[in-house]
Amino acid sequence: MLGRTANGMFWMFRYLERAENTARLLEAGLRMALTRDTATAEEEWRSVIATSGQRAAYEAAHEDYTGQQVWNFILRGRDNPASVREMFGAVRTNARMVRTNISSEVWGAVNENWMALEDVLKRPIGQNSVGDVVGMIRRAGTLVHGAVEGSMLRNEGYHFARAGTFIERAESTARILDMKYYLLLPTLGHVGSRIDSGQWEQVLRSVAGASAYSWLHAGRIEARSIVEFLVLDDRFPRSLAFCRSALRDQLAALARIHGREGECNALMREADMEIAEITVDQIFDQGLHEFLLNLMHNNVAISTAIANDYRFHH
């Protein structure tokens, strides 16, 4: 497979995952903001923008944080290159580039959902329709992933696609969990309070984990259990442990196909060792923020190594 084709498969699914994760984050913020007074709701919207990594761009365009401004900026902002509209456009652009390496079912799912989203996002989104738009984006991700699993040959294109998915998913879960401590929680004095419980529930909803966590823990909202669930529980498909294991399998499959391991496989083993035996108590002892920063640093290094090992830019 040509490096630029591998690059297209990898980034097509990174952008798809990023669009879906952004929609989930927005949906959780909307749920929280609608139950708060105006001042608190503004802080919720500020945290959504910051968690999505779009604060500088947003504040260059807007002076305050109102819900309608925030969700339109995130979903369709023409002055926002990180909007969902732009991300899904990048999904389709990469899909066109690798058209001969994906099934007709995958192309159909991408193209049909792109056309539907383009039509909806041409106009400003009001409060009565923002929930429906977020639902469309989530369903688009589900349909494309379902088409991949149900129709694509398990060749190197498939493994590059899945590697991109799990790199991006781990990044998103780590970033959302990290922001909990630095943006969502007003002060350390709020730990264990009612607002703390509400913010932790928002974190779970942002990563589609509220139902699974509630089933495992009988609905008990507790910081330690939630961190353990999102970091170490390899049964949950958006946990950091699950993403690391899945990424390791995809990189191992690529190494077998190419008959050699690369730097990405070595970095993957090192990253695995750092999370394989650690406990949630050890994570809190060293500091959750520091642990997550290190994990995100490793994620970037592995992604860069994948691009170099498989000559993405040649």
mmCIF file of N, CA and C in Angstrom, residues 99 144 180 209 228:
data_model
loop_
_atom_site.group_PDB
_atom_site.id
_atom_site.type_symbol
_atom_site.label_atom_id
_atom_site.label_comp_id
_atom_site.label_asym_id
_atom_site.label_seq_id
_atom_site.Cartn_x
_atom_site.Cartn_y
_atom_site.Cartn_z
ATOM 1 N N ARG A 99 -10.685 5.579 -2.226
ATOM 2 C CA ARG A 99 -11.936 4.943 -2.664
ATOM 3 C C ARG A 99 -11.747 3.493 -3.078
ATOM 4 N N VAL A 144 -20.765 4.244 9.759
ATOM 5 C CA VAL A 144 -19.490 4.030 9.055
ATOM 6 C C VAL A 144 -18.704 2.903 9.723
ATOM 7 N N LYS A 180 -11.475 17.464 33.494
ATOM 8 C CA LYS A 180 -12.321 17.366 34.682
ATOM 9 C C LYS A 180 -11.671 18.084 35.870
ATOM 10 N N GLY A 209 -20.121 6.552 28.271
ATOM 11 C CA GLY A 209 -19.908 5.529 29.281
ATOM 12 C C GLY A 209 -20.912 5.522 30.417
ATOM 13 N N GLU A 228 -11.016 4.657 37.467
ATOM 14 C CA GLU A 228 -10.642 3.262 37.238
ATOM 15 C C GLU A 228 -11.362 2.703 36.006
#
